[in-house]
């Protein structure tokens, strides 16, 4: 079918979109499946194609398919939703007004054992969570969402686990304290901590994003994390040659040292963290070298007397972004939440 080919063919296939959308109402399951597949491929070509599909009225029949009792039909419809919601600012008010979030969340509990069929549901929800905070808040407060996600991040299906962890990393970037507390109360911190320290690096990285996003909201959230368990794993990140892992490791160490936890520098020293930071100082990456050097000079320099000096994040030229707290000299970090709009991060 043209919709599975080049952009030029997809452009031509747009002329068939009204018919494909009409076929979504068919009683022929195979026809519905193929039509949804074609529409998904068209939507994947970019914003212009997505907008044309929306203008042609694709949303109402998609919503109807998401209300189906057939897992395969729901999954195929969800793939179209994935592409309609991909990229920044593509979750239209129109989609959300059609109760998209409850329709995507509702089947999750039934898809826990269906593995691959759950992926488009998770990815569509991840796209929504990568948008404005009110979308993320709506997800957190949707009945059944957090319990289902707690199970999905522990799935033995690797793609499901990675997609779910990516989604939770965007959830952890939510700015509302009450919503973040619901994530904590639901039991995510110990599970994410276990994943961040006991899986392969690619899986650990996804869990690390969630924990760092949570901690970036302030010292009170840093103190929620089990640092004796987590620190060795994040120091492992510093010892790799992977740029992204090193950046995550530095970010965690920075959050920990700036949190005001009294024994944080001693804990880092005890776990050979100074050696790990010194290894990063030798890095060819200027930003990583600069931050590792600053952390060393601030907390482990010869003239250091235990003061808490704010340490800027690489790429943040203005150190005044960090405001010192009043009494204990510890610094509060600026918001540096790492929302990732592209679902490719989870693949």
Short mmCIF file of C-alpha atoms in Angstrom, two decimals:
data_model
loop_
_atom_site.label_atom_id
_atom_site.label_comp_id
_atom_site.label_asym_id
_atom_site.label_seq_id
_atom_site.Cartn_x
_atom_site.Cartn_y
_atom_site.Cartn_z
CA UNK A 1 0.00 0.00 0.00
CA UNK A 2 1.24 3.51 -0.80
CA UNK A 3 0.97 4.58 2.82
CA UNK A 4 3.85 2.26 3.67
CA UNK A 5 6.15 3.77 1.06
CA UNK A 6 7.86 7.09 0.41
CA UNK A 7 6.65 10.51 1.48
CA UNK A 8 5.61 11.17 -2.13
CA UNK A 9 3.45 8.07 -2.16
CA UNK A 10 2.00 9.02 1.20
CA UNK A 11 1.15 12.43 -0.22
CA UNK A 12 -0.78 10.67 -2.96
CA UNK A 13 -2.35 8.35 -0.40
CA UNK A 14 -3.82 11.35 1.38
CA UNK A 15 -6.44 11.42 -1.35
CA UNK A 16 -7.66 8.07 -0.08
CA UNK A 17 -7.81 9.22 3.56
CA UNK A 18 -11.57 9.92 3.57
CA UNK A 19 -12.21 6.36 2.34
CA UNK A 20 -9.76 4.83 4.82
CA UNK A 21 -11.41 6.75 7.64
CA UNK A 22 -14.81 5.53 6.49
CA UNK A 23 -13.53 1.94 6.49
CA UNK A 24 -12.78 2.27 10.22
CA UNK A 25 -16.52 1.87 10.79
CA UNK A 26 -16.63 -1.39 8.84
CA UNK A 27 -17.74 -4.66 10.43
CA UNK A 28 -14.91 -6.36 8.56
CA UNK A 29 -12.11 -6.63 11.13
CA UNK A 30 -9.43 -7.20 8.49
CA UNK A 31 -10.51 -4.10 6.59
CA UNK A 32 -10.49 -2.04 9.78
CA UNK A 33 -7.03 -3.36 10.66
CA UNK A 34 -5.54 -2.54 7.25
CA UNK A 35 -7.19 0.88 7.14
CA UNK A 36 -5.86 1.78 10.58
CA UNK A 37 -2.41 0.56 9.54
CA UNK A 38 -2.49 2.77 6.44
CA UNK A 39 -3.70 5.80 8.39
CA UNK A 40 -0.95 5.27 10.94
CA UNK A 41 1.67 5.28 8.20
CA UNK A 42 0.24 8.46 6.73
CA UNK A 43 0.20 10.17 10.13
CA UNK A 44 3.81 9.12 10.70
CA UNK A 45 4.98 11.27 7.79
CA UNK A 46 4.74 14.51 9.73
CA UNK A 47 2.59 17.35 11.07
CA UNK A 48 1.07 18.26 7.70
CA UNK A 49 -0.19 14.71 7.22
CA UNK A 50 -1.49 14.50 10.78
CA UNK A 51 -3.35 17.76 10.44
CA UNK A 52 -4.95 16.62 7.19
CA UNK A 53 -6.16 13.42 8.83
CA UNK A 54 -7.63 15.36 11.74
CA UNK A 55 -9.32 17.73 9.29
CA UNK A 56 -10.80 14.71 7.51
CA UNK A 57 -12.46 13.57 10.72
CA UNK A 58 -10.25 10.67 11.78
CA UNK A 59 -10.71 11.24 15.50
CA UNK A 60 -14.34 10.09 16.09
CA UNK A 61 -13.92 6.67 14.41
CA UNK A 62 -10.59 6.17 16.20
CA UNK A 63 -12.27 6.86 19.52
CA UNK A 64 -14.92 4.30 18.63
CA UNK A 65 -12.23 1.71 17.89
CA UNK A 66 -10.56 2.40 21.24
CA UNK A 67 -13.88 1.48 22.86
CA UNK A 68 -13.72 -1.96 21.23
CA UNK A 69 -13.48 -5.14 23.28
CA UNK A 70 -10.95 -6.64 20.85
CA UNK A 71 -7.33 -6.12 21.99
CA UNK A 72 -5.97 -6.24 18.43
CA UNK A 73 -8.41 -3.55 17.28
CA UNK A 74 -7.57 -1.33 20.26
CA UNK A 75 -3.86 -1.81 19.62
CA UNK A 76 -4.11 -0.92 15.92
CA UNK A 77 -6.17 2.18 16.69
CA UNK A 78 -3.65 3.16 19.35
CA UNK A 79 -0.86 3.11 16.75
CA UNK A 80 -2.72 5.78 14.80
CA UNK A 81 -3.07 7.78 18.02
CA UNK A 82 0.69 7.40 18.57
CA UNK A 83 1.45 9.18 15.32
CA UNK A 84 -1.27 11.76 15.76
CA UNK A 85 0.24 12.69 19.13
CA UNK A 86 3.94 12.43 18.25
CA UNK A 87 6.21 15.44 18.35
CA UNK A 88 5.89 18.59 20.44
CA UNK A 89 2.45 20.16 20.86
CA UNK A 90 0.66 17.56 18.75
CA UNK A 91 -1.77 16.36 21.40
CA UNK A 92 -4.69 18.46 20.31
CA UNK A 93 -7.43 19.60 22.63
CA UNK A 94 -9.81 17.82 20.31
CA UNK A 95 -8.23 14.44 21.07
CA UNK A 96 -8.26 14.99 24.81
CA UNK A 97 -11.84 16.23 24.76
CA UNK A 98 -12.83 12.85 23.32
CA UNK A 99 -11.77 11.17 26.59
CA UNK A 100 -8.56 9.89 25.01
CA UNK A 101 -6.73 9.43 28.31
CA UNK A 102 -9.30 7.16 30.01
CA UNK A 103 -9.72 5.20 26.78
CA UNK A 104 -5.97 4.53 26.63
CA UNK A 105 -5.57 3.87 30.35
CA UNK A 106 -8.64 1.66 30.75
CA UNK A 107 -7.33 -1.34 28.76
CA UNK A 108 -3.85 -1.29 30.34
CA UNK A 109 -4.73 -3.71 33.11
CA UNK A 110 -6.06 -6.18 30.54
CA UNK A 111 -2.98 -5.75 28.32
CA UNK A 112 -0.42 -6.59 31.01
CA UNK A 113 0.01 -10.11 29.64
CA UNK A 114 -0.42 -9.17 25.98
CA UNK A 115 3.05 -7.64 25.84
CA UNK A 116 3.58 -6.20 22.33
CA UNK A 117 -0.08 -5.24 21.96
CA UNK A 118 0.35 -2.90 24.93
CA UNK A 119 3.18 -0.91 23.33
CA UNK A 120 1.09 1.55 21.29
CA UNK A 121 -1.07 2.31 24.33
CA UNK A 122 2.02 3.04 26.42
CA UNK A 123 3.67 5.06 23.68
CA UNK A 124 0.58 7.18 23.07
CA UNK A 125 0.35 7.88 26.80
CA UNK A 126 4.05 8.74 26.79
CA UNK A 127 3.48 11.26 24.02
CA UNK A 128 0.72 12.83 26.08
CA UNK A 129 2.93 12.92 29.19
CA UNK A 130 5.68 14.68 27.24
CA UNK A 131 3.35 17.62 26.69
CA UNK A 132 1.97 20.25 29.07
CA UNK A 133 1.88 19.50 32.79
CA UNK A 134 -1.90 19.54 32.92
CA UNK A 135 -1.85 16.49 30.61
CA UNK A 136 0.62 14.76 32.91
CA UNK A 137 -1.49 15.60 35.93
CA UNK A 138 -4.58 14.18 34.25
CA UNK A 139 -2.70 10.95 33.62
CA UNK A 140 -1.48 10.65 37.21
CA UNK A 141 -5.00 11.15 38.50
CA UNK A 142 -6.67 8.78 36.04
CA UNK A 143 -7.96 5.75 38.00
CA UNK A 144 -5.84 2.68 37.37
CA UNK A 145 -2.98 4.48 35.65
CA UNK A 146 -0.33 4.35 38.37
CA UNK A 147 -1.06 0.74 39.47
CA UNK A 148 -0.90 -0.43 35.84
CA UNK A 149 2.34 1.43 35.20
CA UNK A 150 3.92 0.00 38.33
CA UNK A 151 3.35 -3.45 36.88
CA UNK A 152 4.37 -2.52 33.33
CA UNK A 153 7.79 -1.16 34.34
CA UNK A 154 8.43 -4.59 35.85
CA UNK A 155 7.36 -6.47 32.71
CA UNK A 156 9.56 -9.31 31.54
CA UNK A 157 8.99 -8.06 27.98
CA UNK A 158 11.94 -5.80 27.26
CA UNK A 159 10.22 -3.38 24.81
CA UNK A 160 7.25 -2.99 27.17
CA UNK A 161 9.59 -2.29 30.10
CA UNK A 162 11.57 0.35 28.15
CA UNK A 163 8.47 2.10 26.82
CA UNK A 164 6.92 2.12 30.29
CA UNK A 165 10.06 3.51 31.92
CA UNK A 166 10.24 6.25 29.29
CA UNK A 167 6.62 7.14 30.04
CA UNK A 168 7.33 7.26 33.78
CA UNK A 169 10.33 9.54 33.22
CA UNK A 170 7.94 12.09 31.72
CA UNK A 171 5.47 11.53 34.55
CA UNK A 172 8.24 12.26 37.07
CA UNK A 173 8.82 15.63 35.41
CA UNK A 174 5.35 16.79 36.51
CA UNK A 175 5.66 20.02 38.50
CA UNK A 176 2.77 19.59 40.94
CA UNK A 177 3.90 18.44 44.37
CA UNK A 178 0.64 16.68 45.17
CA UNK A 179 0.89 14.65 41.97
CA UNK A 180 4.52 13.75 42.60
CA UNK A 181 3.57 12.56 46.06
CA UNK A 182 1.01 10.23 44.50
CA UNK A 183 3.78 8.71 42.37
CA UNK A 184 5.92 8.24 45.47
CA UNK A 185 3.04 6.83 47.52
CA UNK A 186 2.23 4.36 44.74
CA UNK A 187 5.58 2.66 45.38
CA UNK A 188 7.60 3.70 42.33
CA UNK A 189 10.79 4.80 44.10
CA UNK A 190 11.94 1.36 45.35
CA UNK A 191 10.98 -0.33 42.09
CA UNK A 192 12.72 2.27 39.93
CA UNK A 193 15.75 2.13 42.22
CA UNK A 194 15.99 -1.61 41.82
CA UNK A 195 15.73 -1.34 38.04
CA UNK A 196 18.30 1.48 37.93
CA UNK A 197 20.87 -0.70 39.66
CA UNK A 198 20.16 -4.30 38.61
CA UNK A 199 19.43 -4.34 34.87
CA UNK A 200 21.39 -3.82 31.68
CA UNK A 201 22.60 -0.28 31.12
CA UNK A 202 19.95 0.62 28.53
CA UNK A 203 17.17 -0.34 30.95
CA UNK A 204 18.95 1.26 33.91
CA UNK A 205 19.23 4.49 31.94
CA UNK A 206 15.46 4.72 31.48
CA UNK A 207 14.84 4.22 35.20
CA UNK A 208 17.57 6.76 35.97
CA UNK A 209 15.71 9.45 34.05
CA UNK A 210 12.66 8.94 36.27
CA UNK A 211 14.66 9.14 39.49
CA UNK A 212 16.61 12.20 38.38
CA UNK A 213 13.46 13.98 37.22
CA UNK A 214 11.90 13.31 40.60
CA UNK A 215 14.98 14.49 42.49
CA UNK A 216 15.27 17.64 40.36
CA UNK A 217 12.15 19.03 42.03
CA UNK A 218 14.13 19.91 45.14
CA UNK A 219 16.13 18.62 48.11
CA UNK A 220 13.03 17.13 49.75
CA UNK A 221 12.70 14.79 46.77
CA UNK A 222 16.41 13.96 46.70
CA UNK A 223 16.05 12.82 50.29
CA UNK A 224 13.32 10.36 49.31
CA UNK A 225 15.78 8.30 47.26
CA UNK A 226 17.75 5.37 48.74
CA UNK A 227 21.23 6.75 48.05
CA UNK A 228 23.17 3.88 49.61
CA UNK A 229 21.52 1.66 47.02
CA UNK A 230 21.56 4.08 44.09
CA UNK A 231 24.93 5.79 44.32
CA UNK A 232 27.06 2.78 43.30
CA UNK A 233 24.93 2.36 40.19
CA UNK A 234 25.19 6.00 39.18
CA UNK A 235 28.93 5.92 39.80
CA UNK A 236 29.01 2.98 37.38
CA UNK A 237 27.53 5.38 34.82
CA UNK A 238 30.48 7.72 35.32
CA UNK A 239 32.90 4.90 34.57
CA UNK A 240 31.39 4.07 31.19
CA UNK A 241 32.30 5.60 27.83
CA UNK A 242 28.65 6.42 27.09
CA UNK A 243 28.05 10.18 26.95
CA UNK A 244 24.41 9.97 28.02
CA UNK A 245 25.12 7.67 30.96
CA UNK A 246 27.97 9.89 32.15
CA UNK A 247 25.69 12.93 31.98
CA UNK A 248 23.04 11.12 34.03
CA UNK A 249 25.66 10.04 36.56
CA UNK A 250 26.96 13.59 36.92
CA UNK A 251 23.45 14.95 37.26
CA UNK A 252 22.67 12.50 40.06
CA UNK A 253 25.90 13.27 41.92
CA UNK A 254 25.23 17.00 41.53
CA UNK A 255 21.70 16.65 42.92
CA UNK A 256 22.94 14.55 45.83
CA UNK A 257 25.78 16.89 46.79
CA UNK A 258 23.59 19.98 46.53
CA UNK A 259 20.73 18.45 48.52
CA UNK A 260 21.97 19.45 51.95
CA UNK A 261 22.20 15.82 53.08
CA UNK A 262 25.00 16.14 55.68
CA UNK A 263 26.88 12.95 54.86
CA UNK A 264 26.55 13.16 51.06
CA UNK A 265 30.23 14.03 50.37
CA UNK A 266 31.38 11.35 52.82
CA UNK A 267 29.09 8.79 51.20
CA UNK A 268 30.52 9.64 47.79
CA UNK A 269 34.07 9.29 49.09
CA UNK A 270 33.26 6.01 50.80
CA UNK A 271 31.99 4.55 47.51
CA UNK A 272 35.02 5.69 45.48
CA UNK A 273 33.03 8.48 43.90
CA UNK A 274 35.99 10.83 43.94
CA UNK A 275 37.89 8.47 41.65
CA UNK A 276 34.88 8.29 39.34
CA UNK A 277 34.66 12.09 39.16
CA UNK A 278 38.39 12.35 38.50
CA UNK A 279 37.98 9.96 35.58
CA UNK A 280 35.31 12.24 34.09
CA UNK A 281 37.60 15.25 34.53
CA UNK A 282 39.90 13.58 32.00
CA UNK A 283 37.00 13.40 29.52
CA UNK A 284 37.23 15.14 26.16
CA UNK A 285 33.69 16.44 26.66
CA UNK A 286 34.05 20.04 27.80
CA UNK A 287 30.73 20.26 29.65
CA UNK A 288 31.24 17.01 31.51
CA UNK A 289 34.82 17.96 32.34
CA UNK A 290 33.66 21.35 33.63
CA UNK A 291 30.91 19.97 35.87
CA UNK A 292 33.06 17.15 37.27
CA UNK A 293 35.83 19.66 38.01
CA UNK A 294 33.40 22.03 39.69
CA UNK A 295 31.96 19.28 41.87
CA UNK A 296 35.45 18.19 42.88
CA UNK A 297 36.59 21.73 43.68
CA UNK A 298 33.39 22.55 45.55
CA UNK A 299 33.05 19.48 47.71
CA UNK A 300 36.46 17.80 47.75
CA UNK A 301 38.97 20.59 47.13
CA UNK A 302 41.88 21.17 49.49
CA UNK A 303 40.36 24.37 50.85
CA UNK A 304 36.84 23.01 51.17
CA UNK A 305 35.32 23.38 54.62
CA UNK A 306 32.05 21.65 53.97
CA UNK A 307 30.30 24.65 52.40
CA UNK A 308 27.55 24.02 49.88
CA UNK A 309 28.33 26.05 46.78
CA UNK A 310 25.80 25.89 43.91
CA UNK A 311 27.11 24.01 40.90
CA UNK A 312 25.70 24.93 37.48
CA UNK A 313 24.62 22.30 35.01
CA UNK A 314 26.61 22.02 31.75
CA UNK A 315 25.21 24.42 29.23
CA UNK A 316 23.83 26.72 31.97
CA UNK A 317 26.12 29.76 31.81
CA UNK A 318 24.49 31.73 34.62
CA UNK A 319 25.40 30.39 38.09
CA UNK A 320 22.83 32.76 39.62
CA UNK A 321 20.17 30.30 38.49
CA UNK A 322 21.06 28.46 41.69
CA UNK A 323 19.77 30.20 44.79
CA UNK A 324 21.33 29.38 48.14
CA UNK A 325 18.90 28.43 50.87
CA UNK A 326 18.80 30.52 54.00
CA UNK A 327 20.13 28.57 56.95
CA UNK A 328 22.23 25.55 56.16
CA UNK A 329 24.10 26.92 53.15
CA UNK A 330 22.85 24.18 50.87
CA UNK A 331 21.72 25.12 47.38
CA UNK A 332 18.40 24.59 45.72
CA UNK A 333 18.61 23.47 42.12
CA UNK A 334 16.71 25.13 39.29
CA UNK A 335 14.17 23.06 37.39
CA UNK A 336 16.08 20.80 35.01
CA UNK A 337 13.43 18.24 34.22
CA UNK A 338 14.29 15.98 31.34
CA UNK A 339 11.03 15.46 29.45
CA UNK A 340 11.67 13.55 26.26
CA UNK A 341 9.07 14.13 23.59
CA UNK A 342 10.40 11.56 21.15
CA UNK A 343 9.32 8.00 21.76
CA UNK A 344 12.48 6.89 19.93
CA UNK A 345 14.22 7.40 23.25
CA UNK A 346 12.51 4.30 24.49
CA UNK A 347 13.18 2.02 21.55
#
